[in-house]
Short mmCIF file of C-alpha atoms in Angstrom, two decimals:
data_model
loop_
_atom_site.label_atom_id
_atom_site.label_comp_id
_atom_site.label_asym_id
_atom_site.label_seq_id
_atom_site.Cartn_x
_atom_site.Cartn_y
_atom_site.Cartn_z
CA UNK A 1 96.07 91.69 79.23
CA UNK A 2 98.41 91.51 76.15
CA UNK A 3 96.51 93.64 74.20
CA UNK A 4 95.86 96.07 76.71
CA UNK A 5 99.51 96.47 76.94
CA UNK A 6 100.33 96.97 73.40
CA UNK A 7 97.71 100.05 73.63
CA UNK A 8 99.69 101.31 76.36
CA UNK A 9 102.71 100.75 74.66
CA UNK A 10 101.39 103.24 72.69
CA UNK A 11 100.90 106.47 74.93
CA UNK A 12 102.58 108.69 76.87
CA UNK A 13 103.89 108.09 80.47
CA UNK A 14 100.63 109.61 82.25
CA UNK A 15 98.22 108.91 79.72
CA UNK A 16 99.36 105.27 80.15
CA UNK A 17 99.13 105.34 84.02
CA UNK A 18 95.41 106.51 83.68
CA UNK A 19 94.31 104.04 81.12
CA UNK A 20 95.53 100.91 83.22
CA UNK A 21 93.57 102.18 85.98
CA UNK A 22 90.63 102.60 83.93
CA UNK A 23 91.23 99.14 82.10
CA UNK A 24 91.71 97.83 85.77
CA UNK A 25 88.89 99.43 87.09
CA UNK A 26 86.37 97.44 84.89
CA UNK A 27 88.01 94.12 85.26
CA UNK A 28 88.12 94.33 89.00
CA UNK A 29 84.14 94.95 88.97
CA UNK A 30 83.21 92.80 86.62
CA UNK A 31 85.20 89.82 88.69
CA UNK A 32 84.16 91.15 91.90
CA UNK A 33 80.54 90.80 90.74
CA UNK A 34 81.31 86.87 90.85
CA UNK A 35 83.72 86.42 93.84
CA UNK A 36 83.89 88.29 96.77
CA UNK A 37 87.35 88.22 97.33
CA UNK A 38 89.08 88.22 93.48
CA UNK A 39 92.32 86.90 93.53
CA UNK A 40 94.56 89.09 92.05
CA UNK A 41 96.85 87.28 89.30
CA UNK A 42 100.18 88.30 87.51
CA UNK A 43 98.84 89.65 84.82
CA UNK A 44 97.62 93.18 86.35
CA UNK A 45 100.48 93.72 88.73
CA UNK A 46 102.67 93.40 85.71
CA UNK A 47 100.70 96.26 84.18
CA UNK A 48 100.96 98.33 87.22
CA UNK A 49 104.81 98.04 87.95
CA UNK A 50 105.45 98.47 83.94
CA UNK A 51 102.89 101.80 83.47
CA UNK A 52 102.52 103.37 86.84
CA UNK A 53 106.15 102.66 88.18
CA UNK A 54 108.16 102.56 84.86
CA UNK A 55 109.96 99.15 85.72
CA UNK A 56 110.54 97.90 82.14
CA UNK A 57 109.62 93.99 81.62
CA UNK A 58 112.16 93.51 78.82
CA UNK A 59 115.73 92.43 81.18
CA UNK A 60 117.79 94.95 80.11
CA UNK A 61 116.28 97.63 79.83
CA UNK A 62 116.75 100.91 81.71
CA UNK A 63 113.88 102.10 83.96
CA UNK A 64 111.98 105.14 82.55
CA UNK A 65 111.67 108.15 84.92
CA UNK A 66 109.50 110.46 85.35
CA UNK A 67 110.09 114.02 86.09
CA UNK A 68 109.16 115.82 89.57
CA UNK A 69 106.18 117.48 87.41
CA UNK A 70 104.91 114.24 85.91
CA UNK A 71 105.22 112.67 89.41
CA UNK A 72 102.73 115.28 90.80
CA UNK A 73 100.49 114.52 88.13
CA UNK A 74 100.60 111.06 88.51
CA UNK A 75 100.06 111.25 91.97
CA UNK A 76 97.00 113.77 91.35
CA UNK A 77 95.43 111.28 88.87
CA UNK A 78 95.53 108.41 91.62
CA UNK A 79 93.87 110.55 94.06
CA UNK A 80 91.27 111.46 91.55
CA UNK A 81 90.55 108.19 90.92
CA UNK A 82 90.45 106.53 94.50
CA UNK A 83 88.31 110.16 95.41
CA UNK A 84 85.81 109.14 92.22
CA UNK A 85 85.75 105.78 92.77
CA UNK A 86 82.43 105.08 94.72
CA UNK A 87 82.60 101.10 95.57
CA UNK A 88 85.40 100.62 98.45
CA UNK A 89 85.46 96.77 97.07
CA UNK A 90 86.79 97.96 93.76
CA UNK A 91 89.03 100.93 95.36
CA UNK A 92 90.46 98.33 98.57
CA UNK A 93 91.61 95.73 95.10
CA UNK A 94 92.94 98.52 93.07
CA UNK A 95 95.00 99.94 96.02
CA UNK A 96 96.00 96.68 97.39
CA UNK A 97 97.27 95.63 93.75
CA UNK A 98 99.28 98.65 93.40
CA UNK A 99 100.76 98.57 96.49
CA UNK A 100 101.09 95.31 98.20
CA UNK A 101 105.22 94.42 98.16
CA UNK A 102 105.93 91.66 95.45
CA UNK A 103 109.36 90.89 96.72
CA UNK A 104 111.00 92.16 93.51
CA UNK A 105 112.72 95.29 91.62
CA UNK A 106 109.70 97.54 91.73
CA UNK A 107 109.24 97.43 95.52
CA UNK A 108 111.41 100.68 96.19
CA UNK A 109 109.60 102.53 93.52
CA UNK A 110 106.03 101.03 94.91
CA UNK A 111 106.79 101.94 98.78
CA UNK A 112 108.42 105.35 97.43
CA UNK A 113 105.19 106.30 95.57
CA UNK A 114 103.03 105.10 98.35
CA UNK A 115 104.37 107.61 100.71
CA UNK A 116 103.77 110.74 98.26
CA UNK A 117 100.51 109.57 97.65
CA UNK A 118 99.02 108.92 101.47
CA UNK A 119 101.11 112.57 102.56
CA UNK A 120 99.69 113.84 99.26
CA UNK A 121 96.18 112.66 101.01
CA UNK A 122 96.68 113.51 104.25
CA UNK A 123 97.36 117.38 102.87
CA UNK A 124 94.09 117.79 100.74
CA UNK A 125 92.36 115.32 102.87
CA UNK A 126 91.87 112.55 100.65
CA UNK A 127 89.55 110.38 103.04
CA UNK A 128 89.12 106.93 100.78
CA UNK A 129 92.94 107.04 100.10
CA UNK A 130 93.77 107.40 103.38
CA UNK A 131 90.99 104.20 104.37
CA UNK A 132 92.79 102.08 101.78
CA UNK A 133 96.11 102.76 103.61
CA UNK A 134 94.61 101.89 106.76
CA UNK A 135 93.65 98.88 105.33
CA UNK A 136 97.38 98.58 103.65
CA UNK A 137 98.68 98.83 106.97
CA UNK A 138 96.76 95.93 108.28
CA UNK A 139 97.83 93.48 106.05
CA UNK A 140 100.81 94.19 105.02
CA UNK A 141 104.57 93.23 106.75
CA UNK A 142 105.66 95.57 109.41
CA UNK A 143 108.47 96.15 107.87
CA UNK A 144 106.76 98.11 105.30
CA UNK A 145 104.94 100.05 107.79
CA UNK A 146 107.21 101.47 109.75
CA UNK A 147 108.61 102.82 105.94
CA UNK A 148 105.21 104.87 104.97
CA UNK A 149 105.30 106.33 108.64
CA UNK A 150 108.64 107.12 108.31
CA UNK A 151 107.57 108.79 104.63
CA UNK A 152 104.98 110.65 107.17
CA UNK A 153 106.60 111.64 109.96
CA UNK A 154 109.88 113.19 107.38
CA UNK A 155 107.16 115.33 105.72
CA UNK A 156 104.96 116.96 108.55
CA UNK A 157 107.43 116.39 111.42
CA UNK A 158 110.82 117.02 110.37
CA UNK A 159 111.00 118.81 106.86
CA UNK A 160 108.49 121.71 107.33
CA UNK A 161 108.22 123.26 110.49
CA UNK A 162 104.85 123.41 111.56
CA UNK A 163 103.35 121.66 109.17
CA UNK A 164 102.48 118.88 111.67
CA UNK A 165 99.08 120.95 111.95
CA UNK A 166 98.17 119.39 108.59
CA UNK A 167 98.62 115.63 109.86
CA UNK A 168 96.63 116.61 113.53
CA UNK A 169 93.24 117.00 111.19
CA UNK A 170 93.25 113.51 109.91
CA UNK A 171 91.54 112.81 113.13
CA UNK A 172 88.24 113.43 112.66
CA UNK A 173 89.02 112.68 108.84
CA UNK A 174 90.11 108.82 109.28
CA UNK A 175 90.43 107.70 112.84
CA UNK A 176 90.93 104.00 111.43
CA UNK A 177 94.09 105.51 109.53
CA UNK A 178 95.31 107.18 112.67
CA UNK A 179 94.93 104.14 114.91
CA UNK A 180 97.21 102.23 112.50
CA UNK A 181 99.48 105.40 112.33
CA UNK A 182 100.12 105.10 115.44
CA UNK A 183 100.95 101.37 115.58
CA UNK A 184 102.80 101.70 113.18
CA UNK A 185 104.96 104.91 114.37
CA UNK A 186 105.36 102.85 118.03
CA UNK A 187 106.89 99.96 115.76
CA UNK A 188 109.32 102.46 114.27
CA UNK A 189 110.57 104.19 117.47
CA UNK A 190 111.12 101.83 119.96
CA UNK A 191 113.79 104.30 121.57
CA UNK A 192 116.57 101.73 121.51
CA UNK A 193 118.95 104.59 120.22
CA UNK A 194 118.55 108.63 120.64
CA UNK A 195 117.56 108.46 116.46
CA UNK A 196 114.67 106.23 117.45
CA UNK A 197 112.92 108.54 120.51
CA UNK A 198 109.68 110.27 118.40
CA UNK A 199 110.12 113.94 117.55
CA UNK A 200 108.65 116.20 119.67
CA UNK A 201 105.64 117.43 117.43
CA UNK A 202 105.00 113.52 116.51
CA UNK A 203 104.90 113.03 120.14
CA UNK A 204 102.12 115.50 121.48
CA UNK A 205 99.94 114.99 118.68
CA UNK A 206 99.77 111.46 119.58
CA UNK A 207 99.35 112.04 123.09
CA UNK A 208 96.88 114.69 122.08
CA UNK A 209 94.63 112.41 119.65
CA UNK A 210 94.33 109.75 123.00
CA UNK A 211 93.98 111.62 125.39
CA UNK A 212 90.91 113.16 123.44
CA UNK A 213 89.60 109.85 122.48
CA UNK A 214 91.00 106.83 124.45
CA UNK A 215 89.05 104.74 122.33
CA UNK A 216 91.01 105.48 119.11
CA UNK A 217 93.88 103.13 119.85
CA UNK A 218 91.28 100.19 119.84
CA UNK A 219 89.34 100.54 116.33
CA UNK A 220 90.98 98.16 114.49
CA UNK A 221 90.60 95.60 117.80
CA UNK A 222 87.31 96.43 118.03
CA UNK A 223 86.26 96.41 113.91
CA UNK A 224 88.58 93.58 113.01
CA UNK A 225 87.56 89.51 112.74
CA UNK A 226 89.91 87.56 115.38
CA UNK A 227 91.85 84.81 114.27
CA UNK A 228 92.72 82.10 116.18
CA UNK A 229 96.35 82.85 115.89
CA UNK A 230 97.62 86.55 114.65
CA UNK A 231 99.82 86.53 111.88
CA UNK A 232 103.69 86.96 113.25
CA UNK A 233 105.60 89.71 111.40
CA UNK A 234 102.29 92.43 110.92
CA UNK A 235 101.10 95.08 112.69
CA UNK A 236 99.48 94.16 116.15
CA UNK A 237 95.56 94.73 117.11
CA UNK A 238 96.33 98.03 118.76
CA UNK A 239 99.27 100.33 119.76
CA UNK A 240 99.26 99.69 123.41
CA UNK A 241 102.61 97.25 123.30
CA UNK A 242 104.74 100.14 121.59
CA UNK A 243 102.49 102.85 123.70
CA UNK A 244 103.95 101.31 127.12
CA UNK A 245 107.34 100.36 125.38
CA UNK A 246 107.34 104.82 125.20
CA UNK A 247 106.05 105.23 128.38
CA UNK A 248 108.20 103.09 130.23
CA UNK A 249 111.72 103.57 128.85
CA UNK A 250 111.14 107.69 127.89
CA UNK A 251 112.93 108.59 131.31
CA UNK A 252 115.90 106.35 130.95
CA UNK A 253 116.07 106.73 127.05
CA UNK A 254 116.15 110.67 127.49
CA UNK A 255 118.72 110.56 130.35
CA UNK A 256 120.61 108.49 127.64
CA UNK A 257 120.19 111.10 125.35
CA UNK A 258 121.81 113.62 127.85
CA UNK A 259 124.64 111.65 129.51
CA UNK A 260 127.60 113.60 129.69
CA UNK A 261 131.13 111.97 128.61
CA UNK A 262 134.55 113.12 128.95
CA UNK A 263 136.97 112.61 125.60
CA UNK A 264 138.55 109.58 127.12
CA UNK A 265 135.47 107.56 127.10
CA UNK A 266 134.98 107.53 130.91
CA UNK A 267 131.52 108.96 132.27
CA UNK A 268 132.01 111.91 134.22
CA UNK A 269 132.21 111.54 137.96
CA UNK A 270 129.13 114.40 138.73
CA UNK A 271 126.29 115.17 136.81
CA UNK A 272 124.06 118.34 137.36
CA UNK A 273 120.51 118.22 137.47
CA UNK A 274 119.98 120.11 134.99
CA UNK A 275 122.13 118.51 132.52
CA UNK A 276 120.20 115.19 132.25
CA UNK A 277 116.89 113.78 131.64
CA UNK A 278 114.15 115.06 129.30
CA UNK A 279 112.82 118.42 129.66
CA UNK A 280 109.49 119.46 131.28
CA UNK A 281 106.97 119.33 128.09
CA UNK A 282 108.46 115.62 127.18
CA UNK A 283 108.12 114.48 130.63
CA UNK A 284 104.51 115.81 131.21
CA UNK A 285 103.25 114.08 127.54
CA UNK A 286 104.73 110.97 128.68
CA UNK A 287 102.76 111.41 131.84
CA UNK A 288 100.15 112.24 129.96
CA UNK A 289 100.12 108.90 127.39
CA UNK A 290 100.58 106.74 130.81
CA UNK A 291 97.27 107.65 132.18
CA UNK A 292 95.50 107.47 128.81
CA UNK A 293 97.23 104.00 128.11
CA UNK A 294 95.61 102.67 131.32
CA UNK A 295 92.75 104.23 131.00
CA UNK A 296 92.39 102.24 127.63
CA UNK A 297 93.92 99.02 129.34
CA UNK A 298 90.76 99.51 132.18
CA UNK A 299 88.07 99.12 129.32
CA UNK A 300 89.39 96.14 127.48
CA UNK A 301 87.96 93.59 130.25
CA UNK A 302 84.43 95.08 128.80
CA UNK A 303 85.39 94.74 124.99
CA UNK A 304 87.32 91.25 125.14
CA UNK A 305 83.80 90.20 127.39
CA UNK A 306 81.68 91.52 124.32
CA UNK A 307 84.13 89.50 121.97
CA UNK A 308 84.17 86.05 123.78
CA UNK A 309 87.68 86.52 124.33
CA UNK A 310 88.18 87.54 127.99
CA UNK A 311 91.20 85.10 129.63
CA UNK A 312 91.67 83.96 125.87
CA UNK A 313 93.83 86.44 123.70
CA UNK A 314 96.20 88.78 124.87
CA UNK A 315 96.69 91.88 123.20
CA UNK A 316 99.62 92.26 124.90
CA UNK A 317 102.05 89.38 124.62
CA UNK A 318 104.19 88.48 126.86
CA UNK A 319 106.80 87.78 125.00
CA UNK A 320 106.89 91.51 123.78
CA UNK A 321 107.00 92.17 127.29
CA UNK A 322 110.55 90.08 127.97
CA UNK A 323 112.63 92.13 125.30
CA UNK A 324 110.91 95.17 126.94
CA UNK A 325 112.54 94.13 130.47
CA UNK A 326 115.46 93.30 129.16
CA UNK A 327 116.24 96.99 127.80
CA UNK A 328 114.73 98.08 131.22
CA UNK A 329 117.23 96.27 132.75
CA UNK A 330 120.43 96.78 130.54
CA UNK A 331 119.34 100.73 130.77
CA UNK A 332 119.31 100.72 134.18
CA UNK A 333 122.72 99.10 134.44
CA UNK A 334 123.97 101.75 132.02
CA UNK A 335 122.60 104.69 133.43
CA UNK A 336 123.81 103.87 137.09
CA UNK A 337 126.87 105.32 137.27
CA UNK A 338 125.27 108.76 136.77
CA UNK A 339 122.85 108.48 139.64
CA UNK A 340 119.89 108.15 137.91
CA UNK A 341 118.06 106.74 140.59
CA UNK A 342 114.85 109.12 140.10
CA UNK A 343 114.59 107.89 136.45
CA UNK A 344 114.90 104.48 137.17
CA UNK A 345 112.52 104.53 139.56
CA UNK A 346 109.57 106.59 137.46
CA UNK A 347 110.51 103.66 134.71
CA UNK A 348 110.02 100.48 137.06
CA UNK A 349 106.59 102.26 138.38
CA UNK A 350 105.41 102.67 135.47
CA UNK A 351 105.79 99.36 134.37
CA UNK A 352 104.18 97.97 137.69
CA UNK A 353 101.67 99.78 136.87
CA UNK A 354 100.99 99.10 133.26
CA UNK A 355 101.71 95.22 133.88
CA UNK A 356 99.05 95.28 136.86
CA UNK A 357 96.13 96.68 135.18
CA UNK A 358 96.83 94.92 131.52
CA UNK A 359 96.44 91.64 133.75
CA UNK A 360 93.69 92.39 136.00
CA UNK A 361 91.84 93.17 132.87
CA UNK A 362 92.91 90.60 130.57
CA UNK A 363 95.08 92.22 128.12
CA UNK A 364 98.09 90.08 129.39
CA UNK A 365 98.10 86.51 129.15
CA UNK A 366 100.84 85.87 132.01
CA UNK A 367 101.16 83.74 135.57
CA UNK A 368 102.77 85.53 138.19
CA UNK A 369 105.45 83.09 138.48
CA UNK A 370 106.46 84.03 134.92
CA UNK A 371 105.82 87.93 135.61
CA UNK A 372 108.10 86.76 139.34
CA UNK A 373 110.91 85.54 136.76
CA UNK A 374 110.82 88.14 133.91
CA UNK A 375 111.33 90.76 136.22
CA UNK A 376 113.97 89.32 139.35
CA UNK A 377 117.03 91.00 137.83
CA UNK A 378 115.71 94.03 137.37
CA UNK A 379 116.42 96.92 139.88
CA UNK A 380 114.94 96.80 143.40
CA UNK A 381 111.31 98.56 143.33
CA UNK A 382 108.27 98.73 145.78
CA UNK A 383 105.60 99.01 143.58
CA UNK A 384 107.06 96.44 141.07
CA UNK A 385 107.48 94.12 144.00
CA UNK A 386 103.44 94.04 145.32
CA UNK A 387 102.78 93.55 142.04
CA UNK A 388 104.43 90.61 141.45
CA UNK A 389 103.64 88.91 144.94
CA UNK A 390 100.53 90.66 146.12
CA UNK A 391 97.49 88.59 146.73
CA UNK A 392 94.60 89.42 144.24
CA UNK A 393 90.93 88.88 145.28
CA UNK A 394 87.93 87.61 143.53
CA UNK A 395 87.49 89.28 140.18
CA UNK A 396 83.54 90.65 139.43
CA UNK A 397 84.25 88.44 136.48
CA UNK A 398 81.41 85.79 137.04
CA UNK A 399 83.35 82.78 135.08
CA UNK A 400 86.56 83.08 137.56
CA UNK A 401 87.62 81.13 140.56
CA UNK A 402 88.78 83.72 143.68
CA UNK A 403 92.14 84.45 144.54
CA UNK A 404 94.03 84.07 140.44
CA UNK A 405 94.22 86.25 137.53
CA UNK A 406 91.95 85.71 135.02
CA UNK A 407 93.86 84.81 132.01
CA UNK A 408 95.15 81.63 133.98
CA UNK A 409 92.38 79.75 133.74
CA UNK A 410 91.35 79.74 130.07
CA UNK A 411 93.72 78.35 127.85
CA UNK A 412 94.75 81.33 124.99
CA UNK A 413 93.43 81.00 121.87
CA UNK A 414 95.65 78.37 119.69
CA UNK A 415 96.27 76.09 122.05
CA UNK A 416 95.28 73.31 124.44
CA UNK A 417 93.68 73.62 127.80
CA UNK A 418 95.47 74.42 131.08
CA UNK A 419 95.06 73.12 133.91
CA UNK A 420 94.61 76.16 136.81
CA UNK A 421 96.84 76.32 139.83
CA UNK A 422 96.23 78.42 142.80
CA UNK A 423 98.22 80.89 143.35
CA UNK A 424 100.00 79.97 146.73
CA UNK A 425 102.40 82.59 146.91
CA UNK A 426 102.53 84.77 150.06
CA UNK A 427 103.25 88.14 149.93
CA UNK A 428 107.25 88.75 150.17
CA UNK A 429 108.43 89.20 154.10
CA UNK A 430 109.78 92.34 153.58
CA UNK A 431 106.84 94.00 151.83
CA UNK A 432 103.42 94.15 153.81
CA UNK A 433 100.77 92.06 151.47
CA UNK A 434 98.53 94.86 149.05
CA UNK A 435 95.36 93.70 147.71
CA UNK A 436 94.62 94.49 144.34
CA UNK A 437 90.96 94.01 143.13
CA UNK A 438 90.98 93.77 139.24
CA UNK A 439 87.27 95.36 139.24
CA UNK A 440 87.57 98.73 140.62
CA UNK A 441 88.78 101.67 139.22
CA UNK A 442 92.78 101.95 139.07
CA UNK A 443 94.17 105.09 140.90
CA UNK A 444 96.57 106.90 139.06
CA UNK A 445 99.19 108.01 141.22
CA UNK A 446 101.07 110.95 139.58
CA UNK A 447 104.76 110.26 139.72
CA UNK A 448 107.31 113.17 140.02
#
């Protein structure tokens, strides 16, 4: 590598860039003609971060810069290359060696780079660029992530009006990139603050792209080995934690957005209708999502079946789920001065609902008794209630006892076995005992 450096030392910012690719190109096939998985050492990355993102190895010295004109080109000559390159081995090393945080100096400059290149891709529809991000996103921290979608989202959401019609037709271009787009966009807006509810555009594409294809939000489930346990700090499997997180807390987290104050701090006394809560085209996309999301939730007991993993991972974790109350909860108690009783009410439905259908079909790994005690201080509701104490009858699931759900009786994957218990809880006295059978379709019951 020396000697390839002292060549480079020897050109021109971009001709520099372009020769380290090429020089990496050949050494990356030539070791991936011998190991499978090459391990990347030192020695390239420090060619990369000292020729592509000008961070000078001597201590001391100032970084070089290159101009907005030189950037373009730079840019243009990695998306040539990735575009050229035919072997998605040598283009998945390449991209994953310029990219992947090091923990050091040229991070900013790497993560700043990486978000001109994928919107530069996403524009001219750069389809192995935007496959290699995909497979960036998978593997790499989330707190990474959720800085390339916010790169994203500032360029064909915010900056540009209109210009989120360019980011709808990566669709049909990548669907693997849009799945982990969209993971990775639920990660950034959780809605805990009004600068954290998704922009309005961002919003109805999303809702758009599932609603079209429920399926989308489970690619890199379904195309992805499963590990025994999933890494902590990454991306999840699918959307569908930060996809209910939206449609659950959207009614209280836009009647946030809206509540009226007076300049001494104090809320004021009456609120008009008209002056809180989201308006009607956010309200019917959230509406919208919900359906899809269970919809999606409704196919997974096929899919975890196929997978050998039905009663034995959870894509949705519970303990996701507790924070999730918890905000629920503290909303609720926020919001309650202003009367917000309708709001309150569409949020605690929807999250019966979503918590009843991801355990009759596997997706949450929970006992009712812990569902019972995650949600007891949260606001009175009916629906929440039969969930949480309503019999359940014997799932079409051939491997399950009657009368449980079915992630209780296979221990998750990663840890011992469990032993079952039956569930002996009665119905609660003041609420008539529902039966819920985990099989059949769920009805959607549209909520004002």
């Amino acid at each position: 590598m020396s000697d390839i450096r002292h060549s480079l030392l020897r050109r021109d910012a971009l001709s520099a860039a372009k020769e380290v690719l090429y020089h990496l190109d050949i050494y990356f096939s030539s070791q991936l003609q011998s190991a499978p998985l090459p391990i990347v050492d030192k020695g390239p990355v420090e060619l990369l971060e000292e020729f592509v993102f000008q961070v000078p190895k001597e201590r001391g010295a100032q970084p070089k810069r290159l101009n907005s004109l030189q950037e373009l080109q730079l840019l243009e000559i990695m998306c040539n290359y990735f575009q050229e390159q035919t072997k998605d081995s040598v283009r998945q090393i390449i991209f994953s060696s310029l990219f992947s945080p090091q923990g050091n100096k040229a991070d900013d400059s790497r993560m700043s780079l990486l978000g001109k290149l994928v919107s530069m891709a996403v524009a001219v529809c750069r389809i192995p660029v935007l496959e290699c991000a995909a497979s960036w996103l998978q593997r790499t921290p989330v707190v990474y992530c959720v800085r390339l979608a916010r790169a994203l989202v500032d360029d064909y959401c915010c900056l540009v009006p209109g210009s989120v019609q360019t980011l709808k037709q990566i669709f049909s271009a990548s669907p693997r990139f849009c799945c982990q787009f969209i993971t990775s966009v639920t990660a950034l807006y959780d809605l805990a603050s009004d600068d954290l509810i998704p922009p309005l555009d961002l919003l109805e594409m999303i809702v758009n792209w599932i609603f079209e294809d429920p399926r989308l939000i489970l690619i890199t489930f379904l195309n992805t080995p499963i590990a025994a346990n999933l890494p902590v700090g990454f991306l999840e499997l699918t959307p569908l934690t930060g996809l209910i997180r939206w449609c659950v807390k959207a009614p209280l987290a836009y009647r946030r957005k809206k509540k009226p104050s007076l300049s001494n701090g104090h809320v004021a006394p009456k609120v008009t209708k008209d002056s809180g809560g989201m308006d009607r085209d956010s309200h019917l996309l959230y509406s919208k999502l919900h359906l899809s999301v269970l919809q999606v939730l409704m196919m997974l007991q096929v899919h975890l079946t196929e997978k050998n993993l039905y009663g034995r991972l959870g894509l949705i974790l519970f303990d996701h789920m507790v924070p999730l109350v918890e905000e629920i909860n503290r909303l609720a108690d926020e919001l309650n001065p202003l009367n917000a009783s309708q709001e309150i009410e569409l949020s605690l439905d929807r999250l019966a609902q979503a918590l009843q259908v991801a355990m009759a079909s596997g997706a949450l790994l929970c006992t009712r008794d812990d569902l019972r005690t995650l949600c007891s201080r949260l606001p009175h509701n009916n629906l929440l209630q039969l969930v949480i104490s309503g019999p359940v009858q014997q799932s079409p699931h051939a491997a399950l006892p009657p009368g449980f759900y079915p992630h209780i009786h296979t221990p998750p994957l990663g840890y011992g076995a469990v032993p079952a218990h039956p569930a002996a809880h009665p119905a609660l006295p003041t609420h008539p005992g529902h039966t819920f059978i985990s099989g059949m379709t769920f009805p959607f019951r549209p909520i004002r």
